[in-house]
Amino acid sequence: MFPHDRTPSNASPLTSLSSQEDDHSAYASFGSEATCISTRSRGFMNGVKKIMDSSMPLAQLVDQAQELVKMLSSSDQLNRLPPGAPECNLMLDRVLAAMLSSARACGGEGGMRYTASAIYACCYEDNEMTLRYLQSLGTTWVSHLLFVLTGLRDKSHPLFPTSQNQIKTNASHILRRAIAVYDAHDPDSRTSRSALVTLDILRHYASLPEKFVEEIGSIIDDPSNGMTLQYDAHVGFDDFRWSLRAVEGAPNTYRIIYHVGGIGHGLFLPHKEEITFVDSSPKFSQSSSPHKGQGSTRSGNADDEVQNVDQGIPLPDPLFFRIHDALARVLQMSGAAEAIDLVLRRLDIRKPGAILIGADFEDMWTHEMLRENIVSMLQMKVH
């Protein structure tokens, strides 16, 4: 069962992005007593790739991954984010289980194989080492994937009145711009290293081609990664309270999936279960349609390459909705949404357009750990 009898390689799994965090990164051992434990090191990522490329059947990989998740669930000490804010009660086995459960919907068989391989790569003969790697992996998926794509929200902004017959809309990214924050001129910077970890996870989880990572800067602001939404719906979509799931056999048509009850989702479409996107640019002059005739060319399905054929401005790409929907399920199933809300409240960032990276999540928890330790020391002196 043990996949580890290897020396970590120095080769990066992203051949075009060679500046991955190394084994001794300052952020590589967040929350771990053993500084050698890192699921963001080159050695670990190469180990995951080796398992992915092996002949081990997918069903066997999934079975082994599920057993490891059960093993983590039995550890009271390591089955949680590193000690920090006591009110956060995120169990990391739920994060791993939710990622595994939603992997096929996000990235097809490739996404499933990556997720199971990453969990299986945590397995060592030493149970303590195995548990610490599983803790590190769950924390990394929260900090560098779920946290980054959840983004910031301004809770002080009033909701737009819903009683009016007409509403105002604004542009909304399907996948947030935070994933595209990468400085090619300084690949060793803290921001770039963190972004590369996020992109590597997303690329494998959603079965994206390596070219997608290389072109992420131009893709993220493309019309195919956007739509217009009323304010309430925009907030609900950004908070993963609702998502859109493609209807098989109906191009550009999606079923509305609500992830919270009541009116908390913010999307008010009475008696409407599906949404169909239509390009209205032909109604306007050609000068107002700079993208006329281009259309979307990215895959809308992980296993079947489907091309969106539009006559004007590209319609939303099914690929982006699929990723958003899968992450919404992971957030709800794992309970990670509450932990991320806590981080956002503690960071208390209100600057418009502020972008967070995975390392920001770690900074907050490190600060909390230090604060809790100081408080404990002072309390011991008092008593």
CSV table of C-alpha atoms in Angstrom, one decimal:
chain,number,residue,atom,x,y,z
A,1,MET,CA,0.0,0.0,0.0
A,2,PHE,CA,2.9,2.3,0.6
A,3,PRO,CA,3.9,4.4,-2.4
A,4,HIS,CA,7.0,6.0,-0.8
A,5,ASP,CA,10.4,4.5,-1.3
A,6,ARG,CA,11.8,7.4,-3.3
A,7,THR,CA,14.1,10.3,-3.2
A,8,PRO,CA,12.3,13.6,-3.9
A,9,SER,CA,13.0,14.9,-7.4
A,10,ASN,CA,14.0,18.5,-8.2
A,11,ALA,CA,12.0,18.5,-11.4
A,12,SER,CA,8.8,20.6,-11.6
A,13,PRO,CA,5.6,19.0,-12.9
A,14,LEU,CA,4.9,22.3,-14.7
A,15,THR,CA,7.7,22.3,-17.3
A,16,SER,CA,6.8,25.8,-18.5
A,17,LEU,CA,6.6,27.2,-15.0
A,18,SER,CA,9.7,25.9,-13.3
A,19,SER,CA,9.7,28.0,-10.2
A,20,GLN,CA,7.6,25.9,-7.9
A,21,GLU,CA,8.1,26.1,-4.1
A,22,ASP,CA,11.1,24.0,-3.1
A,23,ASP,CA,11.3,21.6,-0.3
A,24,HIS,CA,12.6,24.3,2.1
A,25,SER,CA,10.1,27.0,1.3
A,26,ALA,CA,9.2,29.3,4.2
A,27,TYR,CA,5.5,28.4,3.5
A,28,ALA,CA,6.0,24.7,2.9
A,29,SER,CA,5.6,23.4,6.4
A,30,PHE,CA,2.7,25.6,7.6
A,31,GLY,CA,1.4,24.3,10.9
A,32,SER,CA,3.6,21.2,11.0
A,33,GLU,CA,6.1,20.4,13.6
A,34,ALA,CA,8.1,18.4,11.1
A,35,THR,CA,9.6,21.0,8.7
A,36,CYS,CA,10.3,18.3,6.0
A,37,ILE,CA,6.5,17.7,5.6
A,38,SER,CA,5.3,19.6,2.6
A,39,THR,CA,2.6,18.7,0.0
A,40,ARG,CA,3.7,21.7,-2.0
A,41,SER,CA,7.3,20.7,-2.5
A,42,ARG,CA,8.6,19.6,-5.9
A,43,GLY,CA,9.3,16.1,-4.5
A,44,PHE,CA,5.7,15.6,-3.4
A,45,MET,CA,4.2,16.9,-6.6
A,46,ASN,CA,6.5,14.7,-8.6
A,47,GLY,CA,5.4,11.7,-6.5
A,48,VAL,CA,1.8,12.5,-7.2
A,49,LYS,CA,2.5,12.6,-10.9
A,50,LYS,CA,4.4,9.3,-10.7
A,51,ILE,CA,1.3,7.7,-9.2
A,52,MET,CA,-1.0,9.3,-11.7
A,53,ASP,CA,1.1,7.9,-14.6
A,54,SER,CA,1.4,4.4,-13.0
A,55,SER,CA,-0.6,1.4,-14.1
A,56,MET,CA,-2.5,1.3,-10.8
A,57,PRO,CA,-6.3,1.0,-11.6
A,58,LEU,CA,-8.3,4.1,-10.7
A,59,ALA,CA,-10.7,2.0,-8.6
A,60,GLN,CA,-7.9,0.8,-6.5
A,61,LEU,CA,-6.5,4.3,-6.1
A,62,VAL,CA,-9.8,5.6,-5.0
A,63,ASP,CA,-10.2,2.7,-2.5
A,64,GLN,CA,-6.8,3.4,-1.0
A,65,ALA,CA,-7.5,7.2,-0.8
A,66,GLN,CA,-10.8,6.5,1.0
A,67,GLU,CA,-9.0,4.3,3.5
A,68,LEU,CA,-6.5,7.1,4.2
A,69,VAL,CA,-9.3,9.6,4.7
A,70,LYS,CA,-10.9,7.3,7.3
A,71,MET,CA,-7.5,7.0,8.9
A,72,LEU,CA,-7.2,10.8,9.2
A,73,SER,CA,-10.8,11.0,10.6
A,74,SER,CA,-9.6,8.9,13.6
A,75,SER,CA,-6.9,11.4,14.6
A,76,ASP,CA,-8.2,14.1,17.0
A,77,GLN,CA,-5.0,16.0,16.9
A,78,LEU,CA,-4.2,16.1,13.2
A,79,ASN,CA,-7.6,16.0,11.6
A,80,ARG,CA,-7.9,19.8,11.7
A,81,LEU,CA,-6.3,23.0,10.6
A,82,PRO,CA,-3.3,23.9,12.6
A,83,PRO,CA,-4.2,25.3,16.0
A,84,GLY,CA,-5.3,28.9,15.8
A,85,ALA,CA,-8.7,30.4,16.2
A,86,PRO,CA,-10.6,28.1,18.6
A,87,GLU,CA,-14.0,28.8,17.0
A,88,CYS,CA,-12.9,27.2,13.7
A,89,ASN,CA,-13.8,23.6,13.7
A,90,LEU,CA,-12.9,22.4,10.2
A,91,MET,CA,-12.2,18.7,10.0
A,92,LEU,CA,-9.7,18.0,7.2
A,93,ASP,CA,-11.0,14.5,6.5
A,94,ARG,CA,-14.2,16.3,5.2
A,95,VAL,CA,-12.1,18.4,2.9
A,96,LEU,CA,-10.3,15.4,1.4
A,97,ALA,CA,-13.6,13.4,1.1
A,98,ALA,CA,-15.4,16.3,-0.5
A,99,MET,CA,-12.6,16.9,-3.0
A,100,LEU,CA,-12.6,13.2,-3.9
A,101,SER,CA,-16.4,13.1,-4.2
A,102,SER,CA,-16.5,16.1,-6.5
A,103,ALA,CA,-13.4,15.3,-8.6
A,104,ARG,CA,-15.2,13.5,-11.4
A,105,ALA,CA,-17.7,16.3,-11.9
A,106,CYS,CA,-14.9,18.8,-12.1
A,107,GLY,CA,-12.3,17.1,-14.1
A,108,GLY,CA,-13.6,13.8,-15.3
A,109,GLU,CA,-11.5,10.7,-14.8
A,110,GLY,CA,-8.3,12.8,-14.9
A,111,GLY,CA,-9.5,14.9,-12.0
A,112,MET,CA,-10.5,11.8,-10.1
A,113,ARG,CA,-7.1,10.2,-10.7
A,114,TYR,CA,-5.2,13.3,-9.6
A,115,THR,CA,-7.2,13.7,-6.4
A,116,ALA,CA,-6.9,10.0,-5.4
A,117,SER,CA,-3.2,10.0,-6.3
A,118,ALA,CA,-2.5,13.1,-4.2
A,119,ILE,CA,-4.2,11.5,-1.2
A,120,TYR,CA,-2.4,8.2,-1.8
A,121,ALA,CA,0.9,10.0,-2.1
A,122,CYS,CA,0.6,10.9,1.6
A,123,CYS,CA,0.9,7.3,2.6
A,124,TYR,CA,4.0,6.2,4.5
A,125,GLU,CA,4.9,3.2,6.6
A,126,ASP,CA,5.1,5.6,9.5
A,127,ASN,CA,1.5,6.4,10.5
A,128,GLU,CA,2.4,9.6,12.1
A,129,MET,CA,4.1,10.8,8.9
A,130,THR,CA,1.1,9.7,6.9
A,131,LEU,CA,-1.3,11.7,9.1
A,132,ARG,CA,0.9,14.8,8.9
A,133,TYR,CA,1.0,14.6,5.1
A,134,LEU,CA,-2.7,14.2,5.0
A,135,GLN,CA,-3.1,17.2,7.3
A,136,SER,CA,-0.8,19.2,5.0
A,137,LEU,CA,-2.6,18.2,1.9
A,138,GLY,CA,-6.0,19.1,3.3
A,139,THR,CA,-4.7,22.5,4.5
A,140,THR,CA,-3.1,23.2,1.1
A,141,TRP,CA,-6.3,22.5,-0.8
A,142,VAL,CA,-8.2,24.9,1.6
A,143,SER,CA,-5.5,27.6,1.5
A,144,HIS,CA,-4.4,27.5,-2.2
A,145,LEU,CA,-7.6,26.4,-3.9
A,146,LEU,CA,-10.8,27.0,-2.0
A,147,PHE,CA,-9.6,30.2,-0.2
A,148,VAL,CA,-8.2,31.8,-3.3
A,149,LEU,CA,-11.3,31.1,-5.4
A,150,THR,CA,-13.7,32.2,-2.7
A,151,GLY,CA,-12.4,35.8,-2.7
A,152,LEU,CA,-13.4,38.8,-0.7
A,153,ARG,CA,-16.8,40.0,0.2
A,154,ASP,CA,-17.9,43.4,1.5
A,155,LYS,CA,-20.6,42.6,4.1
A,156,SER,CA,-21.2,46.3,4.8
A,157,HIS,CA,-22.6,46.9,1.3
A,158,PRO,CA,-26.4,47.1,1.3
A,159,LEU,CA,-28.3,44.7,-0.8
A,160,PHE,CA,-29.9,46.2,-4.0
A,161,PRO,CA,-33.7,46.5,-3.6
A,162,THR,CA,-35.4,43.4,-5.1
A,163,SER,CA,-38.9,45.0,-5.3
A,164,GLN,CA,-38.2,47.0,-8.4
A,165,ASN,CA,-39.4,45.9,-11.8
A,166,GLN,CA,-36.0,46.6,-13.3
A,167,ILE,CA,-32.7,45.8,-11.9
A,168,LYS,CA,-29.1,46.9,-12.5
A,169,THR,CA,-26.4,44.3,-13.4
A,170,ASN,CA,-22.7,44.3,-13.3
A,171,ALA,CA,-20.0,42.1,-14.7
A,172,SER,CA,-19.0,39.0,-12.8
A,173,HIS,CA,-16.1,36.7,-13.3
A,174,ILE,CA,-17.0,33.0,-13.2
A,175,LEU,CA,-13.5,32.1,-12.0
A,176,ARG,CA,-12.0,34.9,-9.9
A,177,ARG,CA,-9.0,36.9,-11.0
A,178,ALA,CA,-7.0,35.8,-8.0
A,179,ILE,CA,-5.9,32.6,-9.8
A,180,ALA,CA,-4.2,34.7,-12.5
A,181,VAL,CA,-2.0,36.7,-10.1
A,182,TYR,CA,1.5,35.7,-11.2
A,183,ASP,CA,4.6,37.8,-11.9
A,184,ALA,CA,6.5,36.1,-14.7
A,185,HIS,CA,9.4,38.6,-14.2
A,186,ASP,CA,9.7,37.4,-10.6
A,187,PRO,CA,8.8,33.7,-10.4
A,188,ASP,CA,10.5,33.4,-7.0
A,189,SER,CA,8.3,36.0,-5.3
A,190,ARG,CA,6.0,34.9,-2.6
A,191,THR,CA,2.9,35.8,-4.7
A,192,SER,CA,4.2,33.8,-7.7
A,193,ARG,CA,5.1,30.7,-5.8
A,194,SER,CA,1.7,30.7,-4.1
A,195,ALA,CA,0.0,31.2,-7.5
A,196,LEU,CA,1.8,28.3,-9.0
A,197,VAL,CA,0.6,26.0,-6.3
A,198,THR,CA,-2.9,27.1,-6.9
A,199,LEU,CA,-2.6,26.7,-10.7
A,200,ASP,CA,-1.0,23.2,-10.3
A,201,ILE,CA,-3.9,22.0,-8.1
A,202,LEU,CA,-6.6,23.5,-10.4
A,203,ARG,CA,-4.9,22.2,-13.6
A,204,HIS,CA,-5.0,18.6,-12.3
A,205,TYR,CA,-8.3,18.7,-10.5
A,206,ALA,CA,-10.1,20.0,-13.5
A,207,SER,CA,-8.0,18.1,-16.1
A,208,LEU,CA,-6.9,21.3,-17.8
A,209,PRO,CA,-4.2,21.3,-20.5
A,210,GLU,CA,-0.9,22.9,-19.5
A,211,LYS,CA,-1.5,25.5,-22.1
A,212,PHE,CA,-4.4,26.8,-20.0
A,213,VAL,CA,-2.0,27.6,-17.2
A,214,GLU,CA,0.4,29.4,-19.6
A,215,GLU,CA,-2.4,31.5,-21.0
A,216,ILE,CA,-4.3,32.1,-17.7
A,217,GLY,CA,-3.5,35.9,-17.8
A,218,SER,CA,-5.4,36.4,-21.0
A,219,ILE,CA,-8.1,33.9,-20.3
A,220,ILE,CA,-9.2,35.2,-17.0
A,221,ASP,CA,-10.7,38.5,-18.4
A,222,ASP,CA,-12.0,37.0,-21.6
A,223,PRO,CA,-15.8,37.3,-22.1
A,224,SER,CA,-16.1,33.5,-21.9
A,225,ASN,CA,-15.2,33.8,-18.2
A,226,GLY,CA,-17.9,36.3,-17.4
A,227,MET,CA,-21.6,37.1,-17.2
A,228,THR,CA,-23.7,40.0,-15.9
A,229,LEU,CA,-25.6,39.6,-12.7
A,230,GLN,CA,-27.8,41.7,-10.4
A,231,TYR,CA,-26.0,42.5,-7.1
A,232,ASP,CA,-27.7,40.0,-4.9
A,233,ALA,CA,-27.1,37.2,-7.4
A,234,HIS,CA,-23.5,38.3,-7.9
A,235,VAL,CA,-22.7,38.1,-4.2
A,236,GLY,CA,-24.4,34.7,-4.0
A,237,PHE,CA,-22.5,33.4,-7.0
A,238,ASP,CA,-19.1,34.7,-5.6
A,239,ASP,CA,-19.9,33.1,-2.3
A,240,PHE,CA,-20.7,29.8,-4.0
A,241,ARG,CA,-24.3,29.8,-2.6
A,242,TRP,CA,-25.6,28.8,-6.1
A,243,SER,CA,-24.0,27.5,-9.2
A,244,LEU,CA,-24.9,26.4,-12.8
A,245,ARG,CA,-24.6,22.8,-14.0
A,246,ALA,CA,-24.7,22.1,-17.7
A,247,VAL,CA,-27.7,20.3,-19.2
A,248,GLU,CA,-26.6,17.4,-21.3
A,249,GLY,CA,-27.6,17.8,-25.0
A,250,ALA,CA,-28.6,21.5,-24.6
A,251,PRO,CA,-25.8,23.9,-25.6
A,252,ASN,CA,-25.3,26.9,-23.4
A,253,THR,CA,-28.2,25.7,-21.1
A,254,TYR,CA,-27.6,25.2,-17.4
A,255,ARG,CA,-29.6,24.0,-14.4
A,256,ILE,CA,-29.6,26.3,-11.4
A,257,ILE,CA,-28.2,24.5,-8.3
A,258,TYR,CA,-28.9,26.1,-4.9
A,259,HIS,CA,-26.4,25.3,-2.2
A,260,VAL,CA,-28.2,27.2,0.6
A,261,GLY,CA,-31.9,27.4,1.5
A,262,GLY,CA,-34.3,30.3,1.9
A,263,ILE,CA,-33.4,33.5,0.0
A,264,GLY,CA,-29.7,33.5,1.1
A,265,HIS,CA,-28.5,32.5,-2.4
A,266,GLY,CA,-29.5,35.9,-3.8
A,267,LEU,CA,-30.8,34.6,-7.1
A,268,PHE,CA,-34.5,35.3,-7.5
A,269,LEU,CA,-35.9,33.7,-10.6
A,270,PRO,CA,-39.4,32.4,-9.7
A,271,HIS,CA,-40.5,29.2,-11.5
A,272,LYS,CA,-37.2,29.0,-13.4
A,273,GLU,CA,-35.0,26.0,-13.1
A,274,GLU,CA,-32.7,26.5,-16.1
A,275,ILE,CA,-30.8,29.3,-17.7
A,276,THR,CA,-29.9,29.6,-21.4
A,277,PHE,CA,-27.2,32.0,-22.5
A,278,VAL,CA,-27.8,33.7,-25.8
A,279,ASP,CA,-25.4,36.1,-27.7
A,280,SER,CA,-27.3,39.3,-28.4
A,281,SER,CA,-24.4,41.2,-30.0
A,282,PRO,CA,-25.8,40.7,-33.6
A,283,LYS,CA,-28.6,43.1,-32.6
A,284,PHE,CA,-26.1,45.9,-32.3
A,285,SER,CA,-23.7,47.4,-34.8
A,286,GLN,CA,-20.6,45.5,-35.7
A,287,SER,CA,-18.5,48.3,-34.1
A,288,SER,CA,-20.0,47.4,-30.7
A,289,SER,CA,-19.0,43.8,-31.1
A,290,PRO,CA,-15.2,43.7,-31.1
A,291,HIS,CA,-15.1,39.9,-30.7
A,292,LYS,CA,-17.5,39.2,-33.6
A,293,GLY,CA,-16.9,35.8,-35.1
A,294,GLN,CA,-14.5,34.6,-32.5
A,295,GLY,CA,-16.4,32.3,-30.1
A,296,SER,CA,-15.1,30.2,-27.3
A,297,THR,CA,-12.7,27.4,-28.1
A,298,ARG,CA,-12.0,25.9,-24.7
A,299,SER,CA,-13.3,22.6,-23.5
A,300,GLY,CA,-16.7,22.4,-21.8
A,301,ASN,CA,-16.2,18.8,-20.7
A,302,ALA,CA,-13.1,17.2,-19.2
A,303,ASP,CA,-13.4,14.0,-21.3
A,304,ASP,CA,-15.0,15.3,-24.5
A,305,GLU,CA,-13.7,18.3,-26.2
A,306,VAL,CA,-16.7,20.5,-27.0
A,307,GLN,CA,-16.4,23.7,-28.9
A,308,ASN,CA,-18.7,26.6,-28.3
A,309,VAL,CA,-19.7,28.2,-31.6
A,310,ASP,CA,-20.9,31.7,-31.3
A,311,GLN,CA,-21.5,34.4,-33.9
A,312,GLY,CA,-20.4,37.3,-31.7
A,313,ILE,CA,-19.1,37.8,-28.2
A,314,PRO,CA,-18.1,34.4,-26.7
A,315,LEU,CA,-20.7,32.9,-24.4
A,316,PRO,CA,-19.7,31.7,-20.9
A,317,ASP,CA,-17.5,28.7,-21.2
A,318,PRO,CA,-19.0,25.5,-19.7
A,319,LEU,CA,-15.6,24.6,-18.4
A,320,PHE,CA,-15.6,27.5,-16.0
A,321,PHE,CA,-19.1,26.8,-14.7
A,322,ARG,CA,-18.2,23.2,-14.2
A,323,ILE,CA,-15.2,24.2,-12.0
A,324,HIS,CA,-17.3,26.7,-10.0
A,325,ASP,CA,-20.0,24.1,-9.4
A,326,ALA,CA,-17.6,21.5,-8.3
A,327,LEU,CA,-15.9,23.8,-5.8
A,328,ALA,CA,-19.3,25.0,-4.5
A,329,ARG,CA,-20.0,21.3,-3.6
A,330,VAL,CA,-16.6,20.9,-2.0
A,331,LEU,CA,-17.1,24.0,0.1
A,332,GLN,CA,-20.6,22.9,1.3
A,333,MET,CA,-19.7,19.2,1.9
A,334,SER,CA,-16.4,19.9,3.7
A,335,GLY,CA,-17.5,22.9,5.9
A,336,ALA,CA,-14.5,24.8,4.6
A,337,ALA,CA,-16.7,27.8,3.8
A,338,GLU,CA,-17.0,28.6,7.5
A,339,ALA,CA,-13.3,28.4,8.0
A,340,ILE,CA,-12.6,30.7,5.1
A,341,ASP,CA,-15.3,33.2,6.3
A,342,LEU,CA,-13.4,33.2,9.6
A,343,VAL,CA,-10.1,34.0,7.8
A,344,LEU,CA,-11.7,36.8,5.8
A,345,ARG,CA,-13.2,38.4,9.0
A,346,ARG,CA,-9.8,38.2,10.8
A,347,LEU,CA,-7.9,39.7,7.8
A,348,ASP,CA,-10.5,42.5,7.7
A,349,ILE,CA,-9.5,43.7,4.3
A,350,ARG,CA,-11.8,46.2,2.8
A,351,LYS,CA,-9.7,47.6,0.0
A,352,PRO,CA,-11.8,47.4,-3.3
A,353,GLY,CA,-10.2,45.0,-5.7
A,354,ALA,CA,-7.9,43.4,-3.1
A,355,ILE,CA,-6.7,39.9,-4.2
A,356,LEU,CA,-5.8,37.2,-1.7
A,357,ILE,CA,-3.4,34.3,-2.3
A,358,GLY,CA,-3.0,31.0,-0.5
A,359,ALA,CA,-0.1,32.3,1.5
A,360,ASP,CA,-2.4,35.0,3.1
A,361,PHE,CA,-4.4,32.1,4.6
A,362,GLU,CA,-1.3,30.7,6.2
A,363,ASP,CA,-0.2,34.1,7.5
A,364,MET,CA,-3.5,34.6,9.3
A,365,TRP,CA,-3.3,31.2,10.9
A,366,THR,CA,0.4,31.6,11.9
A,367,HIS,CA,-0.5,34.9,13.5
A,368,GLU,CA,-3.4,33.3,15.4
A,369,MET,CA,-1.1,30.5,16.6
A,370,LEU,CA,1.4,33.0,18.0
A,371,ARG,CA,-1.4,35.0,19.6
A,372,GLU,CA,-2.9,32.0,21.2
A,373,ASN,CA,0.5,30.8,22.5
A,374,ILE,CA,1.2,34.2,24.0
A,375,VAL,CA,-2.2,34.4,25.7
A,376,SER,CA,-1.6,30.9,27.1
A,377,MET,CA,1.8,31.8,28.5
A,378,LEU,CA,0.4,35.0,30.2
A,379,GLN,CA,-2.5,33.0,31.7
A,380,MET,CA,0.0,30.5,33.1
A,381,LYS,CA,1.9,33.3,34.8
A,382,VAL,CA,-1.2,34.7,36.3
A,383,HIS,CA,-2.2,31.4,37.8
